[in-house]
PDB file of C-alpha atoms in Angstrom:
ATOM      1  CA  MET S   1      77.961 109.874 113.848  1.00 45.00           C
ATOM      2  CA  THR S   2      78.220 106.097 113.644  1.00 54.00           C
ATOM      3  CA  ASP S   3      81.634 104.461 113.661  1.00 65.00           C
ATOM      4  CA  THR S   4      83.179 104.227 110.211  1.00 85.00           C
ATOM      5  CA  ARG S   5      86.494 103.424 108.539  1.00 94.00           C
ATOM      6  CA  PHE S   6      87.137 107.020 107.423  1.00 98.00           C
ATOM      7  CA  ASP S   7      86.218 110.407 108.790  1.00 98.00           C
ATOM      8  CA  VAL S   8      86.200 112.134 105.393  1.00 98.00           C
ATOM      9  CA  LEU S   9      86.335 110.831 101.837  1.00 98.00           C
ATOM     10  CA  ALA S  10      87.068 113.581  99.300  1.00 98.00           C
ATOM     11  CA  ILE S  11      86.641 113.671  95.535  1.00 98.00           C
ATOM     12  CA  GLY S  12      88.575 116.197  93.468  1.00 96.00           C
ATOM     13  CA  ASN S  13      91.208 116.974  90.872  1.00 95.00           C
ATOM     14  CA  ALA S  14      94.369 114.857  91.245  1.00 96.00           C
ATOM     15  CA  ILE S  15      97.121 117.340  90.448  1.00 95.00           C
ATOM     16  CA  VAL S  16     100.875 117.224  91.016  1.00 93.00           C
ATOM     17  CA  ASP S  17     102.354 120.555  92.068  1.00 88.00           C
ATOM     18  CA  VAL S  18     105.803 120.982  90.498  1.00 89.00           C
ATOM     19  CA  LEU S  19     107.676 123.834  92.193  1.00 86.00           C
ATOM     20  CA  SER S  20     110.900 125.116  90.688  1.00 89.00           C
ATOM     21  CA  PRO S  21     112.989 128.243  91.349  1.00 90.00           C
ATOM     22  CA  CYS S  22     113.752 130.468  88.386  1.00 92.00           C
ATOM     23  CA  ASP S  23     114.766 134.002  87.528  1.00 94.00           C
ATOM     24  CA  ASP S  24     112.858 136.699  85.669  1.00 94.00           C
ATOM     25  CA  ALA S  25     114.829 135.971  82.490  1.00 96.00           C
ATOM     26  CA  PHE S  26     113.378 132.447  82.391  1.00 96.00           C
ATOM     27  CA  LEU S  27     109.831 133.804  82.624  1.00 96.00           C
ATOM     28  CA  ILE S  28     110.528 136.259  79.819  1.00 96.00           C
ATOM     29  CA  ALA S  29     112.072 133.549  77.646  1.00 96.00           C
ATOM     30  CA  GLU S  30     109.026 131.340  78.167  1.00 95.00           C
ATOM     31  CA  GLY S  31     106.576 134.200  77.559  1.00 95.00           C
ATOM     32  CA  LEU S  32     105.041 133.895  81.023  1.00 95.00           C
ATOM     33  CA  ASP S  33     103.179 136.631  82.875  1.00 92.00           C
ATOM     34  CA  LYS S  34     104.896 136.876  86.251  1.00 90.00           C
ATOM     35  CA  GLY S  35     102.614 136.131  89.193  1.00 84.00           C
ATOM     36  CA  ALA S  36      99.716 134.954  87.017  1.00 83.00           C
ATOM     37  CA  MET S  37      97.912 131.608  86.755  1.00 79.00           C
ATOM     38  CA  ALA S  38      97.187 130.180  83.313  1.00 86.00           C
ATOM     39  CA  LEU S  39      95.521 126.993  82.067  1.00 87.00           C
ATOM     40  CA  ILE S  40      97.738 125.206  79.545  1.00 94.00           C
ATOM     41  CA  ASP S  41      97.361 122.251  77.168  1.00 93.00           C
ATOM     42  CA  THR S  42      99.316 118.995  76.907  1.00 90.00           C
ATOM     43  CA  ASP S  43     101.988 120.227  74.503  1.00 92.00           C
ATOM     44  CA  ARG S  44     102.675 123.374  76.507  1.00 94.00           C
ATOM     45  CA  ALA S  45     102.763 121.417  79.764  1.00 91.00           C
ATOM     46  CA  ASN S  46     105.301 118.951  78.380  1.00 89.00           C
ATOM     47  CA  ALA S  47     107.472 121.673  76.855  1.00 94.00           C
ATOM     48  CA  LEU S  48     107.515 123.885  79.949  1.00 95.00           C
ATOM     49  CA  TYR S  49     108.159 120.919  82.246  1.00 91.00           C
ATOM     50  CA  ALA S  50     111.138 119.924  80.089  1.00 93.00           C
ATOM     51  CA  HIS S  51     112.608 123.446  80.322  1.00 95.00           C
ATOM     52  CA  MET S  52     112.200 123.819  84.086  1.00 95.00           C
ATOM     53  CA  GLY S  53     115.125 123.321  86.421  1.00 92.00           C
ATOM     54  CA  PRO S  54     115.259 120.972  89.417  1.00 92.00           C
ATOM     55  CA  ALA S  55     111.854 120.868  91.062  1.00 88.00           C
ATOM     56  CA  ARG S  56     109.988 119.660  94.120  1.00 85.00           C
ATOM     57  CA  GLU S  57     106.959 117.535  93.241  1.00 86.00           C
ATOM     58  CA  ILE S  58     104.072 117.018  95.635  1.00 85.00           C
ATOM     59  CA  SER S  59     100.491 115.824  95.274  1.00 85.00           C
ATOM     60  CA  GLY S  60      98.048 118.711  95.054  1.00 87.00           C
ATOM     61  CA  GLY S  61      94.553 119.768  94.053  1.00 91.00           C
ATOM     62  CA  SER S  62      91.975 121.429  96.296  1.00 91.00           C
ATOM     63  CA  ALA S  63      90.272 118.387  97.848  1.00 96.00           C
ATOM     64  CA  ALA S  64      93.583 116.506  98.060  1.00 95.00           C
ATOM     65  CA  ASN S  65      95.026 119.465  99.994  1.00 94.00           C
ATOM     66  CA  THR S  66      92.074 119.237 102.380  1.00 96.00           C
ATOM     67  CA  CYS S  67      92.791 115.527 102.855  1.00 97.00           C
ATOM     68  CA  ALA S  68      96.417 116.365 103.663  1.00 94.00           C
ATOM     69  CA  GLY S  69      95.271 118.831 106.308  1.00 95.00           C
ATOM     70  CA  LEU S  70      92.857 116.288 107.760  1.00 97.00           C
ATOM     71  CA  ALA S  71      95.565 113.626 107.925  1.00 96.00           C
ATOM     72  CA  ALA S  72      97.964 116.072 109.581  1.00 94.00           C
ATOM     73  CA  LEU S  73      95.302 116.694 112.232  1.00 96.00           C
ATOM     74  CA  GLY S  74      94.834 112.991 112.854  1.00 95.00           C
ATOM     75  CA  SER S  75      91.633 112.426 110.907  1.00 97.00           C
ATOM     76  CA  ARG S  76      91.203 109.331 108.765  1.00 97.00           C
ATOM     77  CA  ALA S  77      91.026 110.556 105.172  1.00 98.00           C
ATOM     78  CA  ALA S  78      90.481 108.949 101.781  1.00 98.00           C
ATOM     79  CA  PHE S  79      90.665 110.485  98.302  1.00 98.00           C
ATOM     80  CA  ILE S  80      89.173 109.710  94.900  1.00 97.00           C
ATOM     81  CA  GLY S  81      90.763 111.366  91.879  1.00 97.00           C
ATOM     82  CA  GLN S  82      92.133 110.345  88.499  1.00 97.00           C
ATOM     83  CA  VAL S  83      95.785 110.173  87.452  1.00 97.00           C
ATOM     84  CA  ALA S  84      97.382 108.693  84.335  1.00 97.00           C
ATOM     85  CA  ASP S  85      99.742 105.743  84.146  1.00 97.00           C
ATOM     86  CA  ASP S  86     102.864 107.881  83.985  1.00 94.00           C
ATOM     87  CA  GLN S  87     105.679 109.269  86.127  1.00 91.00           C
ATOM     88  CA  LEU S  88     103.678 112.081  87.723  1.00 91.00           C
ATOM     89  CA  GLY S  89     100.777 109.697  88.328  1.00 95.00           C
ATOM     90  CA  GLU S  90     103.168 107.566  90.370  1.00 95.00           C
ATOM     91  CA  VAL S  91     104.387 110.678  92.201  1.00 91.00           C
ATOM     92  CA  PHE S  92     100.831 111.648  93.120  1.00 94.00           C
ATOM     93  CA  ALA S  93      99.875 108.181  94.331  1.00 96.00           C
ATOM     94  CA  HIS S  94     103.035 107.701  96.376  1.00 95.00           C
ATOM     95  CA  ASP S  95     102.919 111.155  97.912  1.00 93.00           C
ATOM     96  CA  ILE S  96      99.274 111.122  98.956  1.00 94.00           C
ATOM     97  CA  ARG S  97      99.579 107.620 100.424  1.00 96.00           C
ATOM     98  CA  ALA S  98     102.758 108.628 102.280  1.00 95.00           C
ATOM     99  CA  ALA S  99     100.714 111.382 103.937  1.00 93.00           C
ATOM    100  CA  GLY S 100      98.462 108.683 105.388  1.00 95.00           C
ATOM    101  CA  ILE S 101      95.589 109.184 102.941  1.00 97.00           C
ATOM    102  CA  HIS S 102      93.796 106.176 101.444  1.00 97.00           C
ATOM    103  CA  PHE S 103      93.979 106.281  97.626  1.00 97.00           C
ATOM    104  CA  GLU S 104      93.196 103.309  95.408  1.00 95.00           C
ATOM    105  CA  VAL S 105      91.895 104.665  92.055  1.00 96.00           C
ATOM    106  CA  ALA S 106      93.631 102.827  89.213  1.00 96.00           C
ATOM    107  CA  PRO S 107      95.721 105.004  86.875  1.00 97.00           C
ATOM    108  CA  ARG S 108      94.292 105.706  83.441  1.00 96.00           C
ATOM    109  CA  ASP S 109      96.081 104.431  80.325  1.00 95.00           C
ATOM    110  CA  GLY S 110      96.964 106.742  77.461  1.00 87.00           C
ATOM    111  CA  ASN S 111      96.536 110.467  77.057  1.00 88.00           C
ATOM    112  CA  PRO S 112      96.058 112.947  78.526  1.00 92.00           C
ATOM    113  CA  PRO S 113      98.845 112.636  81.098  1.00 93.00           C
ATOM    114  CA  THR S 114      98.524 113.315  84.812  1.00 94.00           C
ATOM    115  CA  ALA S 115      97.437 116.831  85.734  1.00 96.00           C
ATOM    116  CA  ARG S 116     100.144 119.138  86.956  1.00 92.00           C
ATOM    117  CA  CYS S 117     100.534 122.689  88.170  1.00 91.00           C
ATOM    118  CA  LEU S 118     103.931 123.987  87.097  1.00 93.00           C
ATOM    119  CA  ILE S 119     104.857 126.624  89.664  1.00 88.00           C
ATOM    120  CA  LEU S 120     107.842 128.868  88.976  1.00 90.00           C
ATOM    121  CA  VAL S 121     109.113 130.795  91.992  1.00 85.00           C
ATOM    122  CA  THR S 122     111.304 133.870  91.471  1.00 85.00           C
ATOM    123  CA  PRO S 123     113.730 135.167  94.133  1.00 84.00           C
ATOM    124  CA  ASP S 124     111.189 137.802  95.218  1.00 80.00           C
ATOM    125  CA  GLY S 125     108.736 135.042  96.188  1.00 72.00           C
ATOM    126  CA  GLN S 126     106.337 135.553  93.262  1.00 78.00           C
ATOM    127  CA  ARG S 127     104.694 132.360  92.044  1.00 80.00           C
ATOM    128  CA  THR S 128     103.833 131.972  88.352  1.00 89.00           C
ATOM    129  CA  MET S 129     101.438 129.059  87.962  1.00 87.00           C
ATOM    130  CA  ASN S 130     100.687 127.040  84.830  1.00 93.00           C
ATOM    131  CA  THR S 131      97.966 124.442  85.304  1.00 91.00           C
ATOM    132  CA  PHE S 132      97.290 121.472  83.050  1.00 94.00           C
ATOM    133  CA  LEU S 133      94.182 119.556  84.188  1.00 94.00           C
ATOM    134  CA  GLY S 134      94.888 116.462  82.093  1.00 95.00           C
ATOM    135  CA  ALA S 135      93.737 113.094  83.378  1.00 96.00           C
ATOM    136  CA  SER S 136      92.042 114.602  86.431  1.00 96.00           C
ATOM    137  CA  GLN S 137      89.185 115.708  84.183  1.00 95.00           C
ATOM    138  CA  HIS S 138      88.531 112.102  83.129  1.00 96.00           C
ATOM    139  CA  LEU S 139      87.364 110.662  86.431  1.00 96.00           C
ATOM    140  CA  SER S 140      84.551 108.263  85.573  1.00 94.00           C
ATOM    141  CA  SER S 141      81.602 106.882  87.459  1.00 93.00           C
ATOM    142  CA  GLY S 142      83.443 103.564  87.489  1.00 92.00           C
ATOM    143  CA  ALA S 143      85.863 105.013  90.042  1.00 91.00           C
ATOM    144  CA  ILE S 144      83.038 105.526  92.538  1.00 93.00           C
ATOM    145  CA  ASP S 145      82.875 102.631  94.997  1.00 94.00           C
ATOM    146  CA  ALA S 146      79.591 102.762  96.906  1.00 94.00           C
ATOM    147  CA  GLU S 147      81.062 100.689  99.751  1.00 95.00           C
ATOM    148  CA  LEU S 148      83.982 103.101 100.077  1.00 96.00           C
ATOM    149  CA  ILE S 149      81.582 106.060 100.112  1.00 96.00           C
ATOM    150  CA  ALA S 150      79.538 104.365 102.824  1.00 96.00           C
ATOM    151  CA  SER S 151      82.670 103.803 104.902  1.00 97.00           C
ATOM    152  CA  ALA S 152      83.205 107.542 105.501  1.00 98.00           C
ATOM    153  CA  LYS S 153      81.316 109.811 107.871  1.00 98.00           C
ATOM    154  CA  VAL S 154      81.462 112.696 105.394  1.00 98.00           C
ATOM    155  CA  LEU S 155      81.728 112.811 101.601  1.00 98.00           C
ATOM    156  CA  TYR S 156      83.545 116.025 100.615  1.00 98.00           C
ATOM    157  CA  LEU S 157      83.224 117.307  97.032  1.00 98.00           C
ATOM    158  CA  GLU S 158      85.364 119.860  95.220  1.00 95.00           C
ATOM    159  CA  GLY S 159      83.376 122.273  93.046  1.00 93.00           C
ATOM    160  CA  TYR S 160      86.224 122.566  90.536  1.00 91.00           C
ATOM    161  CA  LEU S 161      85.558 119.001  89.385  1.00 93.00           C
ATOM    162  CA  TRP S 162      81.894 119.727  88.615  1.00 93.00           C
ATOM    163  CA  ASP S 163      82.911 121.337  85.310  1.00 88.00           C
ATOM    164  CA  PRO S 164      83.606 118.304  83.044  1.00 92.00           C
ATOM    165  CA  ASP S 165      80.732 115.943  82.255  1.00 93.00           C
ATOM    166  CA  GLY S 166      82.318 112.663  83.394  1.00 94.00           C
ATOM    167  CA  PRO S 167      83.449 113.765  86.854  1.00 95.00           C
ATOM    168  CA  ARG S 168      80.151 115.592  87.388  1.00 96.00           C
ATOM    169  CA  ALA S 169      78.265 112.351  86.755  1.00 96.00           C
ATOM    170  CA  ALA S 170      80.672 110.531  89.079  1.00 96.00           C
ATOM    171  CA  MET S 171      80.095 113.026  91.878  1.00 97.00           C
ATOM    172  CA  LYS S 172      76.323 112.838  91.456  1.00 96.00           C
ATOM    173  CA  GLY S 173      76.624 109.074  91.840  1.00 96.00           C
ATOM    174  CA  ALA S 174      78.760 109.555  94.943  1.00 97.00           C
ATOM    175  CA  ILE S 175      76.177 111.877  96.480  1.00 98.00           C
ATOM    176  CA  GLN S 176      73.472 109.280  95.871  1.00 97.00           C
ATOM    177  CA  ALA S 177      75.640 106.554  97.425  1.00 97.00           C
ATOM    178  CA  ALA S 178      76.296 108.726 100.477  1.00 97.00           C
ATOM    179  CA  ARG S 179      72.610 109.489 100.864  1.00 96.00           C
ATOM    180  CA  GLU S 180      71.657 105.818 100.624  1.00 96.00           C
ATOM    181  CA  ALA S 181      74.239 105.010 103.305  1.00 96.00           C
ATOM    182  CA  GLY S 182      73.007 107.778 105.593  1.00 96.00           C
ATOM    183  CA  ARG S 183      76.287 109.721 105.348  1.00 97.00           C
ATOM    184  CA  GLN S 184      76.761 113.458 105.261  1.00 98.00           C
ATOM    185  CA  VAL S 185      77.763 115.395 102.143  1.00 98.00           C
ATOM    186  CA  ALA S 186      80.001 118.459 102.303  1.00 98.00           C
ATOM    187  CA  PHE S 187      80.577 120.648  99.267  1.00 98.00           C
ATOM    188  CA  THR S 188      82.930 123.521  98.520  1.00 96.00           C
ATOM    189  CA  LEU S 189      81.956 125.953  95.774  1.00 95.00           C
ATOM    190  CA  SER S 190      85.687 126.341  94.956  1.00 89.00           C
ATOM    191  CA  ASP S 191      85.511 129.484  92.817  1.00 86.00           C
ATOM    192  CA  ALA S 192      82.949 132.110  91.827  1.00 88.00           C
ATOM    193  CA  PHE S 193      83.561 131.546  88.102  1.00 87.00           C
ATOM    194  CA  LEU S 194      81.909 128.126  88.399  1.00 90.00           C
ATOM    195  CA  LEU S 195      78.608 129.760  89.333  1.00 93.00           C
ATOM    196  CA  ASP S 196      78.235 131.137  85.804  1.00 92.00           C
ATOM    197  CA  ARG S 197      78.165 127.601  84.429  1.00 92.00           C
ATOM    198  CA  HIS S 198      76.847 125.505  87.290  1.00 95.00           C
ATOM    199  CA  GLY S 199      75.093 127.812  89.715  1.00 95.00           C
ATOM    200  CA  ASP S 200      71.728 126.268  88.892  1.00 96.00           C
ATOM    201  CA  ASP S 201      73.110 122.787  89.637  1.00 96.00           C
ATOM    202  CA  PHE S 202      74.498 123.916  92.981  1.00 97.00           C
ATOM    203  CA  ARG S 203      71.234 125.636  93.947  1.00 97.00           C
ATOM    204  CA  ALA S 204      69.298 122.492  93.014  1.00 97.00           C
ATOM    205  CA  LEU S 205      71.529 120.333  95.206  1.00 97.00           C
ATOM    206  CA  ILE S 206      70.898 122.694  98.113  1.00 97.00           C
ATOM    207  CA  ASP S 207      67.147 122.954  97.511  1.00 97.00           C
ATOM    208  CA  GLU S 208      66.844 119.159  97.261  1.00 96.00           C
ATOM    209  CA  GLY S 209      68.592 118.694 100.607  1.00 96.00           C
ATOM    210  CA  MET S 210      71.624 116.942  99.121  1.00 97.00           C
ATOM    211  CA  ILE S 211      74.238 119.044 100.934  1.00 98.00           C
ATOM    212  CA  ASP S 212      74.778 118.977 104.695  1.00 98.00           C
ATOM    213  CA  VAL S 213      77.799 121.291 104.952  1.00 98.00           C
ATOM    214  CA  LEU S 214      78.473 124.017 102.394  1.00 98.00           C
ATOM    215  CA  PHE S 215      81.739 125.984 102.228  1.00 98.00           C
ATOM    216  CA  ALA S 216      81.622 129.330 100.418  1.00 96.00           C
ATOM    217  CA  ASN S 217      83.700 132.468 100.484  1.00 93.00           C
ATOM    218  CA  GLU S 218      82.050 135.871 100.481  1.00 94.00           C
ATOM    219  CA  VAL S 219      82.163 136.351  96.711  1.00 94.00           C
ATOM    220  CA  GLU S 220      80.734 132.879  96.102  1.00 95.00           C
ATOM    221  CA  LEU S 221      77.998 133.440  98.684  1.00 97.00           C
ATOM    222  CA  LEU S 222      76.832 136.615  96.946  1.00 96.00           C
ATOM    223  CA  GLY S 223      77.073 135.003  93.516  1.00 96.00           C
ATOM    224  CA  LEU S 224      75.042 131.982  94.579  1.00 96.00           C
ATOM    225  CA  THR S 225      72.290 133.939  96.300  1.00 97.00           C
ATOM    226  CA  GLY S 226      72.254 137.201  94.346  1.00 96.00           C
ATOM    227  CA  ALA S 227      72.137 138.968  97.715  1.00 97.00           C
ATOM    228  CA  PRO S 228      73.340 142.600  97.986  1.00 96.00           C
ATOM    229  CA  ASP S 229      75.666 142.008 100.952  1.00 96.00           C
ATOM    230  CA  PHE S 230      77.206 139.335 103.162  1.00 96.00           C
ATOM    231  CA  GLU S 231      74.541 139.299 105.892  1.00 97.00           C
ATOM    232  CA  ALA S 232      71.745 139.151 103.332  1.00 98.00           C
ATOM    233  CA  GLY S 233      73.511 136.239 101.648  1.00 97.00           C
ATOM    234  CA  LEU S 234      73.741 134.377 104.941  1.00 97.00           C
ATOM    235  CA  ALA S 235      70.055 135.037 105.657  1.00 97.00           C
ATOM    236  CA  ALA S 236      69.052 133.726 102.225  1.00 97.00           C
ATOM    237  CA  LEU S 237      71.145 130.568 102.272  1.00 97.00           C
ATOM    238  CA  ALA S 238      71.517 129.395 105.879  1.00 98.00           C
ATOM    239  CA  PRO S 239      67.879 128.209 106.301  1.00 97.00           C
ATOM    240  CA  LYS S 240      68.363 125.820 103.387  1.00 97.00           C
ATOM    241  CA  LEU S 241      71.372 124.013 104.873  1.00 98.00           C
ATOM    242  CA  PRO S 242      72.126 122.063 108.046  1.00 98.00           C
ATOM    243  CA  VAL S 243      75.512 123.838 108.200  1.00 98.00           C
ATOM    244  CA  LEU S 244      76.710 126.872 106.242  1.00 98.00           C
ATOM    245  CA  VAL S 245      80.345 127.960 106.505  1.00 98.00           C
ATOM    246  CA  ALA S 246      81.252 131.314 104.960  1.00 97.00           C
ATOM    247  CA  THR S 247      84.822 132.597 104.894  1.00 95.00           C
ATOM    248  CA  ARG S 248      85.893 136.221 104.470  1.00 91.00           C
ATOM    249  CA  SER S 249      89.705 136.097 104.195  1.00 84.00           C
ATOM    250  CA  GLU S 250      91.200 138.607 106.640  1.00 84.00           C
ATOM    251  CA  LYS S 251      87.724 139.284 108.076  1.00 90.00           C
ATOM    252  CA  GLY S 252      87.450 135.763 109.490  1.00 92.00           C
ATOM    253  CA  ALA S 253      84.611 133.307 109.051  1.00 96.00           C
ATOM    254  CA  VAL S 254      81.012 132.576 110.071  1.00 97.00           C
ATOM    255  CA  ALA S 255      79.204 129.261 110.550  1.00 98.00           C
ATOM    256  CA  ILE S 256      75.460 128.835 110.959  1.00 98.00           C
ATOM    257  CA  ALA S 257      73.630 125.641 111.926  1.00 98.00           C
ATOM    258  CA  GLY S 258      69.931 126.121 112.555  1.00 95.00           C
ATOM    259  CA  GLU S 259      69.541 128.720 115.298  1.00 95.00           C
ATOM    260  CA  SER S 260      73.237 128.575 116.220  1.00 97.00           C
ATOM    261  CA  ARG S 261      75.726 131.039 114.794  1.00 98.00           C
ATOM    262  CA  ALA S 262      79.459 131.373 115.487  1.00 98.00           C
ATOM    263  CA  GLU S 263      82.107 133.760 114.195  1.00 96.00           C
ATOM    264  CA  VAL S 264      85.888 133.921 114.391  1.00 95.00           C
ATOM    265  CA  ALA S 265      88.434 136.500 113.364  1.00 92.00           C
ATOM    266  CA  ALA S 266      91.325 135.525 111.135  1.00 83.00           C
ATOM    267  CA  GLU S 267      94.256 134.204 113.142  1.00 81.00           C
ATOM    268  CA  PRO S 268      97.040 136.792 113.491  1.00 80.00           C
ATOM    269  CA  ILE S 269     100.217 136.106 111.529  1.00 77.00           C
ATOM    270  CA  ASP S 270     103.377 138.132 110.976  1.00 73.00           C
ATOM    271  CA  ARG S 271     103.190 138.133 107.186  1.00 73.00           C
ATOM    272  CA  VAL S 272     101.028 136.591 104.457  1.00 71.00           C
ATOM    273  CA  VAL S 273     103.475 134.648 102.306  1.00 67.00           C
ATOM    274  CA  ASP S 274     101.217 132.605 100.025  1.00 63.00           C
ATOM    275  CA  THR S 275      97.428 132.238 100.188  1.00 66.00           C
ATOM    276  CA  THR S 276      97.394 129.124  97.973  1.00 68.00           C
ATOM    277  CA  GLY S 277      95.506 126.371  99.773  1.00 73.00           C
ATOM    278  CA  ALA S 278      94.161 128.577 102.564  1.00 83.00           C
ATOM    279  CA  GLY S 279      90.539 127.637 101.879  1.00 88.00           C
ATOM    280  CA  ASP S 280      91.471 123.968 101.539  1.00 91.00           C
ATOM    281  CA  SER S 281      93.207 124.002 104.920  1.00 93.00           C
ATOM    282  CA  PHE S 282      90.328 125.885 106.510  1.00 94.00           C
ATOM    283  CA  ALA S 283      87.937 123.172 105.327  1.00 97.00           C
ATOM    284  CA  ALA S 284      90.270 120.527 106.777  1.00 97.00           C
ATOM    285  CA  GLY S 285      90.274 122.167 110.185  1.00 96.00           C
ATOM    286  CA  PHE S 286      86.512 122.675 110.214  1.00 98.00           C
ATOM    287  CA  LEU S 287      85.728 119.122 109.085  1.00 98.00           C
ATOM    288  CA  HIS S 288      88.183 117.675 111.587  1.00 97.00           C
ATOM    289  CA  GLY S 289      86.166 119.294 114.366  1.00 97.00           C
ATOM    290  CA  HIS S 290      82.800 118.596 112.722  1.00 98.00           C
ATOM    291  CA  VAL S 291      83.231 114.812 112.550  1.00 97.00           C
ATOM    292  CA  ARG S 292      84.162 114.847 116.231  1.00 96.00           C
ATOM    293  CA  GLY S 293      81.052 116.768 117.275  1.00 96.00           C
ATOM    294  CA  ALA S 294      82.929 119.936 118.213  1.00 97.00           C
ATOM    295  CA  THR S 295      81.047 123.196 118.655  1.00 97.00           C
ATOM    296  CA  LEU S 296      80.668 125.526 115.687  1.00 97.00           C
ATOM    297  CA  LEU S 297      83.059 127.960 117.337  1.00 97.00           C
ATOM    298  CA  ASP S 298      85.726 125.314 117.859  1.00 96.00           C
ATOM    299  CA  CYS S 299      85.295 124.035 114.288  1.00 97.00           C
ATOM    300  CA  LEU S 300      85.789 127.555 112.965  1.00 97.00           C
ATOM    301  CA  THR S 301      88.809 128.072 115.194  1.00 96.00           C
ATOM    302  CA  MET S 302      90.398 124.853 113.941  1.00 95.00           C
ATOM    303  CA  GLY S 303      89.804 126.009 110.383  1.00 95.00           C
ATOM    304  CA  ALA S 304      91.266 129.450 111.051  1.00 92.00           C
ATOM    305  CA  VAL S 305      94.390 128.004 112.678  1.00 92.00           C
ATOM    306  CA  ALA S 306      94.947 125.581 109.782  1.00 91.00           C
ATOM    307  CA  ALA S 307      94.475 128.363 107.215  1.00 90.00           C
ATOM    308  CA  ALA S 308      96.871 130.687 109.058  1.00 86.00           C
ATOM    309  CA  GLU S 309      99.548 128.001 109.103  1.00 86.00           C
ATOM    310  CA  VAL S 310      99.424 127.387 105.367  1.00 81.00           C
ATOM    311  CA  ILE S 311      99.519 131.079 104.331  1.00 76.00           C
ATOM    312  CA  ASN S 312     102.589 131.576 106.494  1.00 75.00           C
ATOM    313  CA  HIS S 313     104.823 129.725 104.000  1.00 67.00           C
ATOM    314  CA  TYR S 314     105.032 128.742 100.344  1.00 66.00           C
ATOM    315  CA  GLY S 315     103.031 125.688  99.349  1.00 69.00           C
ATOM    316  CA  ALA S 316      99.501 124.472  99.982  1.00 69.00           C
ATOM    317  CA  ARG S 317     100.266 121.811 102.582  1.00 78.00           C
ATOM    318  CA  PRO S 318     100.853 122.240 106.333  1.00 80.00           C
ATOM    319  CA  GLU S 319     104.459 122.270 107.496  1.00 76.00           C
ATOM    320  CA  ALA S 320     104.052 122.959 111.216  1.00 78.00           C
ATOM    321  CA  ASP S 321     102.366 120.537 113.626  1.00 80.00           C
ATOM    322  CA  LEU S 322      98.672 121.429 113.320  1.00 85.00           C
ATOM    323  CA  LYS S 323      97.744 119.190 116.243  1.00 84.00           C
ATOM    324  CA  VAL S 324      99.982 121.190 118.552  1.00 87.00           C
ATOM    325  CA  MET S 325      98.872 124.533 117.129  1.00 84.00           C
ATOM    326  CA  ILE S 326      95.192 123.758 117.623  1.00 90.00           C
ATOM    327  CA  ALA S 327      95.720 122.267 121.057  1.00 88.00           C
ATOM    328  CA  ASP S 328      97.553 125.439 122.101  1.00 85.00           C
ATOM    329  CA  ARG S 329      94.841 127.659 120.612  1.00 87.00           C
ATOM    330  CA  LEU S 330      91.897 125.825 122.174  1.00 90.00           C
ATOM    331  CA  GLY S 331      93.628 125.214 125.466  1.00 75.00           C
TER     332      GLY S 331
END
């Protein structure tokens, strides 16, 4: 790939993760279902945030997590996402920039406030998540800078943000800008529930040759193709894409590029602590290798190592030195 300012530019939901310890009595008092994830509105987000105890706040969101993994690996990453002009918007911007990720989208005035995921952690390690999407769902086409898109080797899009009309239009514009600049487009399907609403859009992007690297887990692969099993899904989809990456949790992952196919097992770990962000970290590892021209097998291995690191602790961001881990694994 030609020399560029950034390796990967990602577009996704700009969310602040707010993690706070609590006991079961707090969950009961707030009427929360322990261990569940719920979408909440502005009023509920403000009320619950006010009731929570001391918390750790860190920039989050799927594509932003991938950027954090890329930066930890030494890749040059940039992020486009929308925050509001409020306290948590400042937290997000400061935190993501401190991680070495380029972020320059202006905050949005007025309501709704910055998106946040309020995560309550009980002594037994259970995480009860309450997500308010807020300002992240108001990313507009005006935030898409064609020159910035052209300055990255790969444009990486988060499927979650395809749901609202404005961000969907913005991402379509970004794809067009990347295509005009001769850059690659990577896309993650994010979650199988999106296929019910946008499966036809995703299939059209693939059929029109707009996606160079597609990330899908096994459930998403079957939902997108309608295939009866994993291998049939691969056979149906791989010929339509330059690179298909399919993950299978504890069963590992497969990547196919033309006639080349590679597979890896999941990296061994002592205990799965928290799977949040595993797919995001896997994408970071794979893309880090991809932009450097690594083999499919090495790209998959980088992804598997990054995913294993993040599920070994609470939180969706790497804590150990991924560079060292991957260097040790690849020799």
